[in-house]
CSV table of C-alpha atoms and ligand atoms in Angstrom, one decimal:
chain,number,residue,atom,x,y,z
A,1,UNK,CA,-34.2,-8.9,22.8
A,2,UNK,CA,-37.1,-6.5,22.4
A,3,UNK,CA,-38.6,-5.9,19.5
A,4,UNK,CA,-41.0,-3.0,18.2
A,5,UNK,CA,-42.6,-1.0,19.1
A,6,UNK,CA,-40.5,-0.8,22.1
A,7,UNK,CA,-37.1,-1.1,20.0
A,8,UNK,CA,-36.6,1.6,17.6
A,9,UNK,CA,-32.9,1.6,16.6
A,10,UNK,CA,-33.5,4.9,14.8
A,11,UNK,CA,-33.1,7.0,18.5
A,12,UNK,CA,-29.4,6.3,18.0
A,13,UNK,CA,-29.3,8.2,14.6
A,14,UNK,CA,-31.1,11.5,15.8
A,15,UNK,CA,-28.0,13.7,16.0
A,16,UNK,CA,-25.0,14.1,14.1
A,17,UNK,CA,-23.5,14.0,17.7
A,18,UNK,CA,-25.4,11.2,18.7
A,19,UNK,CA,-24.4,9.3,15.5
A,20,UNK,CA,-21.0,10.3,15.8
A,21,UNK,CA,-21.1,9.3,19.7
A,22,UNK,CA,-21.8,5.5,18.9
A,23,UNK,CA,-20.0,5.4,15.7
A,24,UNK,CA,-18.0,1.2,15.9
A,25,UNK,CA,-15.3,2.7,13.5
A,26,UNK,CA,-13.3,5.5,13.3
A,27,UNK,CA,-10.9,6.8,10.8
A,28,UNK,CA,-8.1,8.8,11.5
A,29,UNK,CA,-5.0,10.9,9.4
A,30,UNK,CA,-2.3,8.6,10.9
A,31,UNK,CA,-4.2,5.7,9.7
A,32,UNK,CA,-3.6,6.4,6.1
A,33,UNK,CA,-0.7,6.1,3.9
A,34,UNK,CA,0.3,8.1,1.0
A,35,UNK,CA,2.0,5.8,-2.1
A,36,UNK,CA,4.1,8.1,-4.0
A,37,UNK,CA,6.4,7.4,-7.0
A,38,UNK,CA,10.1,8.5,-7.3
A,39,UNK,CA,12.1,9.4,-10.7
A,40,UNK,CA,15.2,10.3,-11.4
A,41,UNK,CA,16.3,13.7,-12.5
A,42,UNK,CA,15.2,17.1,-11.2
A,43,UNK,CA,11.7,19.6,-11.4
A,44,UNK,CA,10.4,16.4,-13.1
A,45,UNK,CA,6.4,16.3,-12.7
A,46,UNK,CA,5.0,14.0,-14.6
A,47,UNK,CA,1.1,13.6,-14.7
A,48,UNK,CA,-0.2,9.6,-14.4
A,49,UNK,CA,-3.3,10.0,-17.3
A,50,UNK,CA,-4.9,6.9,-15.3
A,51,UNK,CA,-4.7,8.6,-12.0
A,52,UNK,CA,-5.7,11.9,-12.0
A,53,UNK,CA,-3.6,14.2,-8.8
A,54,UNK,CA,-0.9,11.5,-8.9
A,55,UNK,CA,2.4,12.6,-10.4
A,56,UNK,CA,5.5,10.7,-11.1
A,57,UNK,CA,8.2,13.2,-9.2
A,58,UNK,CA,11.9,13.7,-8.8
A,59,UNK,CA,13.0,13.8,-5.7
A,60,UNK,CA,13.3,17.8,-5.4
A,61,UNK,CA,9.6,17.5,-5.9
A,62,UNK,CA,8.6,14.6,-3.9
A,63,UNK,CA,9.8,16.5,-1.1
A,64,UNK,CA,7.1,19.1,-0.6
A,65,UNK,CA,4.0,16.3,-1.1
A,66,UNK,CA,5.9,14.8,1.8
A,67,UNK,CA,5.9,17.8,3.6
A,68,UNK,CA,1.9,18.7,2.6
A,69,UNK,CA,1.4,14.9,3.7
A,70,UNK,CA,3.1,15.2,6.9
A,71,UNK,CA,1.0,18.6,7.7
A,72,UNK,CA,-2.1,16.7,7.0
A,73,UNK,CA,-1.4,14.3,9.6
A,74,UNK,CA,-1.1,11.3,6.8
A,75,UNK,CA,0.6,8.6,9.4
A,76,UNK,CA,3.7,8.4,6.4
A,77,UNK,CA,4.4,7.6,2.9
A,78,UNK,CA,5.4,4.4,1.0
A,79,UNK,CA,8.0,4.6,-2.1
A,80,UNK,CA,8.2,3.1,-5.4
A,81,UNK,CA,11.3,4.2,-7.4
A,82,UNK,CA,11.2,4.1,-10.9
A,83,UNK,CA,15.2,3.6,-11.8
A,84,UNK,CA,17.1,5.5,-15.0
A,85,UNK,CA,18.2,2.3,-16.7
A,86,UNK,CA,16.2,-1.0,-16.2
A,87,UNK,CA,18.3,-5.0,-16.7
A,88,UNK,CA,17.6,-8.4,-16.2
A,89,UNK,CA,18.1,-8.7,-12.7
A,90,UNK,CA,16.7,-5.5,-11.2
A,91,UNK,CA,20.5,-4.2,-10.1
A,92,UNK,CA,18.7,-0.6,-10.0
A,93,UNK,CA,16.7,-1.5,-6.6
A,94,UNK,CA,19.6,-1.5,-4.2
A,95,UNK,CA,22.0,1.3,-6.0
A,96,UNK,CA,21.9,3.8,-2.6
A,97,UNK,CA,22.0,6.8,-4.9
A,98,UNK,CA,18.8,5.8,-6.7
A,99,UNK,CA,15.7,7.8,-6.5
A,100,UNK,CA,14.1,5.4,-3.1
A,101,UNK,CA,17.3,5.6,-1.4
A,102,UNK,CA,17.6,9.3,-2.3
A,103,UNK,CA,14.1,10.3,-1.6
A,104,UNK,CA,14.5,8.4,1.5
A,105,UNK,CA,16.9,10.5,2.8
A,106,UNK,CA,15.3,13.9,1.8
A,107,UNK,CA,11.9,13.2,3.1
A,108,UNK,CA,13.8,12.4,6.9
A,109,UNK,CA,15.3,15.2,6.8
A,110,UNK,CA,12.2,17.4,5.4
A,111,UNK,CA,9.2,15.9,6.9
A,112,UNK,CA,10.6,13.8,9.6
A,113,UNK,CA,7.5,12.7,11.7
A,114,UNK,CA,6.2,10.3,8.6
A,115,UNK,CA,6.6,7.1,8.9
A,116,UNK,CA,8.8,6.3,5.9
A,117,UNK,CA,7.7,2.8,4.3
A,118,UNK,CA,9.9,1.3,1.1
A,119,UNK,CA,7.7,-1.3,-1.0
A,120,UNK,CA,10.3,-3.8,-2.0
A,121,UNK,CA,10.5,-5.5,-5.3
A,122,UNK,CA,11.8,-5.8,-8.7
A,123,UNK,CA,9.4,-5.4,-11.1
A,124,UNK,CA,10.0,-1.4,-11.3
A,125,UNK,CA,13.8,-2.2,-11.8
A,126,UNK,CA,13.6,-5.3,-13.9
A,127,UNK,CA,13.9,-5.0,-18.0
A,128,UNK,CA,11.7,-7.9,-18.6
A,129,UNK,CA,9.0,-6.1,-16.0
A,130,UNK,CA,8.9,-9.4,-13.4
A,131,UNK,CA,9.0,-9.2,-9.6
A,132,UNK,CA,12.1,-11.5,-9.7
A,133,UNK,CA,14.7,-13.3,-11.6
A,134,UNK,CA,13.6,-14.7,-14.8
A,135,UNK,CA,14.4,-18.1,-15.9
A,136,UNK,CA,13.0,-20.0,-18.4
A,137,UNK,CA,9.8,-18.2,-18.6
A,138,UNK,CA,8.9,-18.4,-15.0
A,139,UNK,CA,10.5,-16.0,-11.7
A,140,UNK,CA,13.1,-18.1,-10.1
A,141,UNK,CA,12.1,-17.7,-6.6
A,142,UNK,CA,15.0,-18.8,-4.8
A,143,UNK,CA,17.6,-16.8,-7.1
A,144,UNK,CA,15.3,-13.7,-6.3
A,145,UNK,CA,15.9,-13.8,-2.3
A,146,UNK,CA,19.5,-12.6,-2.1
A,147,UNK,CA,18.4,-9.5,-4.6
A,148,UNK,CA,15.4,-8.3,-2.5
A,149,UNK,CA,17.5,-8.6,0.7
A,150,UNK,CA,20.2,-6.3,-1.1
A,151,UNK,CA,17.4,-3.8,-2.1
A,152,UNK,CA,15.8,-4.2,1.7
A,153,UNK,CA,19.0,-3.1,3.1
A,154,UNK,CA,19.7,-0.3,0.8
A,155,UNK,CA,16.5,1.4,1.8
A,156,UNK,CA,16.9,0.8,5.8
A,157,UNK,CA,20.6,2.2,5.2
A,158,UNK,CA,19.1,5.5,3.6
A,159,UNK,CA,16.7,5.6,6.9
A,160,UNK,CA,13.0,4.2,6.3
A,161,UNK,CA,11.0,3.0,9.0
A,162,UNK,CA,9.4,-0.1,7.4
A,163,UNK,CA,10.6,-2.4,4.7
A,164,UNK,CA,7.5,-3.3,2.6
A,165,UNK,CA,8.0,-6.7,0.8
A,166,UNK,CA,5.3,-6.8,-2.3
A,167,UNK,CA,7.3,-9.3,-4.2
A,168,UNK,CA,5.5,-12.8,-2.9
A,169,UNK,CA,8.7,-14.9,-3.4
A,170,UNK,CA,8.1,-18.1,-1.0
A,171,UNK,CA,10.5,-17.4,2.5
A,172,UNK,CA,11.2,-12.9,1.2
A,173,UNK,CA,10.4,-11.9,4.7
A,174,UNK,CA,12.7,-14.7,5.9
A,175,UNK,CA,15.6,-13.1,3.8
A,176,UNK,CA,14.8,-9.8,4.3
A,177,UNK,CA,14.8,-9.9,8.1
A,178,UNK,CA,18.3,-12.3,8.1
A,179,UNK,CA,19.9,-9.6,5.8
A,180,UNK,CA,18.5,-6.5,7.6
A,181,UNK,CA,19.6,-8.2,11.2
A,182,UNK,CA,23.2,-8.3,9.8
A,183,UNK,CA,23.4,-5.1,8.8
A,184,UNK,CA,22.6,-3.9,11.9
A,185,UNK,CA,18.9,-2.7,11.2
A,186,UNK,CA,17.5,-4.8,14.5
A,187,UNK,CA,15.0,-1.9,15.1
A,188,UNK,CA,13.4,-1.9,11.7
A,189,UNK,CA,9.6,-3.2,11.2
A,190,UNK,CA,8.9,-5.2,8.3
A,191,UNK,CA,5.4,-5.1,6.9
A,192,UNK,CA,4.6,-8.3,4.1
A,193,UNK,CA,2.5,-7.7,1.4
A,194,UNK,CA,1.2,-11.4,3.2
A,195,UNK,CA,-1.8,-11.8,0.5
A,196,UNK,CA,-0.9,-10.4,-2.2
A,197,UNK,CA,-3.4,-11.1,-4.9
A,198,UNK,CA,-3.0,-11.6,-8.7
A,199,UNK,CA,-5.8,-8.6,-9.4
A,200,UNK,CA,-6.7,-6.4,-12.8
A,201,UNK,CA,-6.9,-3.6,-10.3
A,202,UNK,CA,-3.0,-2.9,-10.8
A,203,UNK,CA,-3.2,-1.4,-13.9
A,204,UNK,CA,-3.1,2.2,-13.4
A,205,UNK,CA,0.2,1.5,-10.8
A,206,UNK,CA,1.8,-0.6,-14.0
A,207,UNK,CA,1.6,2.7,-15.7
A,208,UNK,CA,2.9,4.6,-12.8
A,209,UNK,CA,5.6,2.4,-12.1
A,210,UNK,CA,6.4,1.6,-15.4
A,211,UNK,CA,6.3,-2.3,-14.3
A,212,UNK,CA,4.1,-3.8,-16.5
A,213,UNK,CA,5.3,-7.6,-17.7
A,214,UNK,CA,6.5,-7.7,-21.0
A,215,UNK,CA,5.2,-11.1,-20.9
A,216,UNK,CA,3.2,-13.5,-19.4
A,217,UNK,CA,1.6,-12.2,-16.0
A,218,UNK,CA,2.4,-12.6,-12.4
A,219,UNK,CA,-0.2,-16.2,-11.1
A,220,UNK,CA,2.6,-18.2,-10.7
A,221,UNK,CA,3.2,-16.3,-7.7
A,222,UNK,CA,0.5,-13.4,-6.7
A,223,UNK,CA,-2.5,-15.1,-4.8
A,224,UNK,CA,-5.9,-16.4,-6.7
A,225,UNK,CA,-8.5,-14.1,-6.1
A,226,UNK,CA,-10.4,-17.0,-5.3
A,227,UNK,CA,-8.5,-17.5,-1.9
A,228,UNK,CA,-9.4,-16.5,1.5
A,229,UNK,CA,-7.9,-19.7,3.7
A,230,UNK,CA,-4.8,-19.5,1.8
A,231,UNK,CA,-5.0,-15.9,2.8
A,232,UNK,CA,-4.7,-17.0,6.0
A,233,UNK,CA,-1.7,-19.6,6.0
A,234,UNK,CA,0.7,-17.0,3.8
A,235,UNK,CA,0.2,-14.4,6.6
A,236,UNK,CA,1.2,-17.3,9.3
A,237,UNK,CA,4.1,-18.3,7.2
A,238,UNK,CA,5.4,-14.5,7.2
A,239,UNK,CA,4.7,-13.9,10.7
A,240,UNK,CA,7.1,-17.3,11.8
A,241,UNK,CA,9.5,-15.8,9.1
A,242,UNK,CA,9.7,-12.4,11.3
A,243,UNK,CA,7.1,-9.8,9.9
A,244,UNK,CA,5.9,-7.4,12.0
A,245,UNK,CA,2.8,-6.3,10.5
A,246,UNK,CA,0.9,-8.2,7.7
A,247,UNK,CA,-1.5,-6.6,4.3
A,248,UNK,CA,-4.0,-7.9,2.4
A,249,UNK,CA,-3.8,-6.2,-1.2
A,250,UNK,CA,-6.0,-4.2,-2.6
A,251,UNK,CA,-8.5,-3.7,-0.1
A,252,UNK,CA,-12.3,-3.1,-1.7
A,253,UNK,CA,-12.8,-6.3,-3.5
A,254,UNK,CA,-11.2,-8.4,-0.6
A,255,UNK,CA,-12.9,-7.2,2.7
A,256,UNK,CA,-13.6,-10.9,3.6
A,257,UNK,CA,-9.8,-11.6,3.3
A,258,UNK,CA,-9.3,-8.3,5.6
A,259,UNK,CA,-11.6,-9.4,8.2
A,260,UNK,CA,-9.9,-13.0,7.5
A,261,UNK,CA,-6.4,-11.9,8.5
A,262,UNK,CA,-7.5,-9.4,11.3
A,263,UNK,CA,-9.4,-12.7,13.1
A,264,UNK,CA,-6.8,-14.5,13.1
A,265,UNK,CA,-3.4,-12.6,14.3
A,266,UNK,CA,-2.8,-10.4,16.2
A,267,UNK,CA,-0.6,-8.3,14.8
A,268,UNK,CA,-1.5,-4.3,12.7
A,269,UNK,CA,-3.2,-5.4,9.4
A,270,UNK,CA,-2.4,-3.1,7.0
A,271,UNK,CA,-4.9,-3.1,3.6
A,272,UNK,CA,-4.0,-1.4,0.4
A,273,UNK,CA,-6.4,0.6,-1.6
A,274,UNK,CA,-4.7,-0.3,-5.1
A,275,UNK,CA,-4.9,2.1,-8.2
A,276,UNK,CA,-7.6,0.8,-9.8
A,277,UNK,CA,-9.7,1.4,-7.0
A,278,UNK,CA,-8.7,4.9,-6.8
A,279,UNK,CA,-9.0,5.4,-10.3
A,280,UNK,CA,-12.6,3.9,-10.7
A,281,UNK,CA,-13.5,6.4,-7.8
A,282,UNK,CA,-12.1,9.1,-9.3
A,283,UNK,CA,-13.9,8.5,-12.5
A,284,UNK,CA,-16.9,8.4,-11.8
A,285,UNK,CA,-17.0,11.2,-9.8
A,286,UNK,CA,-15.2,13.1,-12.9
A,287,UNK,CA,-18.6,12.0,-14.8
A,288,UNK,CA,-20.9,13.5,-11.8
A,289,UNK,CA,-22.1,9.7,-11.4
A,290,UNK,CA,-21.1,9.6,-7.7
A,291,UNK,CA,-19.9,12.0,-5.1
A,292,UNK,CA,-16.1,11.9,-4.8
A,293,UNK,CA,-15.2,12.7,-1.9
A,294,UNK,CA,-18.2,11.0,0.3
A,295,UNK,CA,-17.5,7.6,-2.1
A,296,UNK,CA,-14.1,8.1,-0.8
A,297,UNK,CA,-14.3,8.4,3.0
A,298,UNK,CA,-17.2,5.2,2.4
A,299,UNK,CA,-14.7,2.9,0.7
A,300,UNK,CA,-12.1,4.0,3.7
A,301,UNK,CA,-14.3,3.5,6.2
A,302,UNK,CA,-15.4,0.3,4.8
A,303,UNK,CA,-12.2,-1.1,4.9
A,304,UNK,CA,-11.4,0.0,8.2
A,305,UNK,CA,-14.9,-1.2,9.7
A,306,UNK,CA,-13.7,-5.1,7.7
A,307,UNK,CA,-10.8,-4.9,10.2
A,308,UNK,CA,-7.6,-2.7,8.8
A,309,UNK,CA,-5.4,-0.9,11.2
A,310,UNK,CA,-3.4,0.8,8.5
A,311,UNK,CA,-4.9,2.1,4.6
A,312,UNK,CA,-2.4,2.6,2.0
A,313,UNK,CA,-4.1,4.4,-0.1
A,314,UNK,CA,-3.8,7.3,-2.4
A,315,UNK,CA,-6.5,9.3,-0.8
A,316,UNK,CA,-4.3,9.7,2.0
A,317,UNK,CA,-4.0,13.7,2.1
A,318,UNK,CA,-7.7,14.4,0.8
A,319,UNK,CA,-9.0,12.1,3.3
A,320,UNK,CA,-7.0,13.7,6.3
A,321,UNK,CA,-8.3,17.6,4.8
A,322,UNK,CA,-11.6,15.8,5.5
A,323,UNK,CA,-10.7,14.4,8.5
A,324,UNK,CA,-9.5,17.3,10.3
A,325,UNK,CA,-12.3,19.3,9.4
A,326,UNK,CA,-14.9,17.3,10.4
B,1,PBG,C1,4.9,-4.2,-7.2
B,1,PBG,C2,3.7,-3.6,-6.7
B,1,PBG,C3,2.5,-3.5,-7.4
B,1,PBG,C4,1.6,-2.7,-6.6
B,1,PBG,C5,2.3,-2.4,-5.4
B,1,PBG,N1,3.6,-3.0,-5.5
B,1,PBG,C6,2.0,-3.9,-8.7
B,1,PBG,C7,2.1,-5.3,-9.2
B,1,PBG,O1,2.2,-6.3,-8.4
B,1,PBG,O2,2.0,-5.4,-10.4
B,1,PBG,C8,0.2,-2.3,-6.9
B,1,PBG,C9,-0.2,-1.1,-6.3
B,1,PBG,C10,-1.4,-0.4,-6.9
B,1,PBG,O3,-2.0,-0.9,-7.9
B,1,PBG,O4,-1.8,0.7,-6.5
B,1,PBG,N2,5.0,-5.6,-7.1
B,2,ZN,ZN1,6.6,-6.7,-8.4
């Protein structure tokens, strides 16, 4: 290796075609992924405070951000539903004419080159607010397996593309794919939520989703943030149970985990920009503290560059604008 005078590594920066020319990462619209959550009823636009642009929206409505998604070249759209009547088991998440199912069916026939991903759990649909069947005062996770499978195959019935598991019940990908095989749904792609951790950085969604606990909180089943082997043997575990693509959740805080996963499979890592990290972004570039929209591309990029093939992320149509101008 030479060394200066003779190496000047600034000669590749000159341009903004030159930089562009040798850039190692690029971003691109089909990349991203737009979350979006469903209610029930009709012309129902409901502002999130703690996530300024998102709206919770009926179905009538979802439509359209679909379609201004699918004309930005977003790659799709992943759906929470948040149900009309909440119980103890969550019965809500597989009823086919609930908002996920129904949205389902109105974005395919609206905006049908998204990719259509439905995040499966039961926190949104449970009255207790837990990703799974309460007993005692812990989630039964083997009593939760037969519930998510239901829900799984509800949403590939309606028509999505992928079935999201974000649940982190030991063996759901495992029950997910057995039920979705016998219902006929060979074709579909599963994506686990692999490594799934137990993060403050949720807290906007909880509002969104209306899925907050009622009590206690989810460690008993979300990962420790101060994991990054285990990480690695979750994502194994899901890939022998059948997944076809893997995330690591959220994204910003756990590029090492990213770059983690992405060494060791092969498989599309997806990465998932969670609510809080939108929402941190977006306020402090409500306070003039930091430039939104170049913050925004950085953190994508960033997560992209740590190894992620797919960004869920709710970005997803401002960064494509960007995108295809530039
Ligand atoms: C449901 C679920 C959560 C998120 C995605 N699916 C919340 C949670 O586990 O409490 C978080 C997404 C976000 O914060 O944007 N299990
Ligand atoms: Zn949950």
């Amino acid at each position: 290796m030479t060394a200066f005078p003779t190496a000047r590594p600034r000669r590749l920066r000159r341009t903004d075609r030159l930089r562009r020319m040798v850039a190692e990462t690029r971003l691109a619209p089909e990349m991203l992924v737009l979350p979006l959550f469903v209610v029930p009823g009709e012309g129902v636009e409901r502002p999130i405070p703690s996530m300024p642009g998102h709206r919770q929206l009926s179905v009538d409505r979802v439509v359209p951000v679909a379609k201004q998604a699918e004309a930005a070249g977003v790659g799709g759209v992943i759906l929470f539903g948040i149900p009309a009547s909440k119980d103890e088991t969550g019965s809500a998440a597989w009823d086919p004419s609930g908002p996920v199912p129904t949205a389902i069916r109105a974005i395919r026939a609206s905006a049908p080159d998204l990719v259509v991903w439905a995040d499966v759990c039961l926190c949104e649909y449970t009255s207790h607010g837990h990703c799974g069947v309460v007993v005692g005062d812990t989630v039964d996770n083997d009593a939760t397996l037969p519930l998510l499978a239901k829900a799984a195959v509800a949403y590939a019935d309606a028509g999505a593309d992928v079935i999201a598991p974000s649940d982190m019940m030991d063996g759901r990908v495992g029950a997910i794919r057995e039920a979705l095989d016998a219902a006929g749904h060979h074709e579909l792609a599963v994506c686990s939520y692999s490594a799934k951790y137990a993060s403050a950085y949720y807290g906007p969604f909880r509002d969104a989703a209306e899925s907050a606990p009622a009590f206690g909180d989810r460690r008993t089943h979300q990962m420790d943030p101060a994991n990054v082997r285990e990480a690695v043997v979750e994502v194994n575990l899901d890939l022998a149970e059948g997944a076809d693509m893997v995330m690591v959740k959220p994204a910003g805080p756990y590029l090492d985990v990213v770059a983690a996963v992405r060494r060791s499979v092969d498989v599309p890592v997806a990465a998932y920009q969670v609510s809080g990290e939108y929402s941190m972004i977006e306020a402090a570039a409500a306070n003039g503290w930091v430039d939104g929209d170049r913050v925004m591309m950085e953190s994508l990029l960033g997560i992209v560059r740590a190894g992620a093939d797919v960004v869920l992320t709710y970005f997803a149509v401002r960064a494509a604008h960007i995108l295809e101008e530039s």
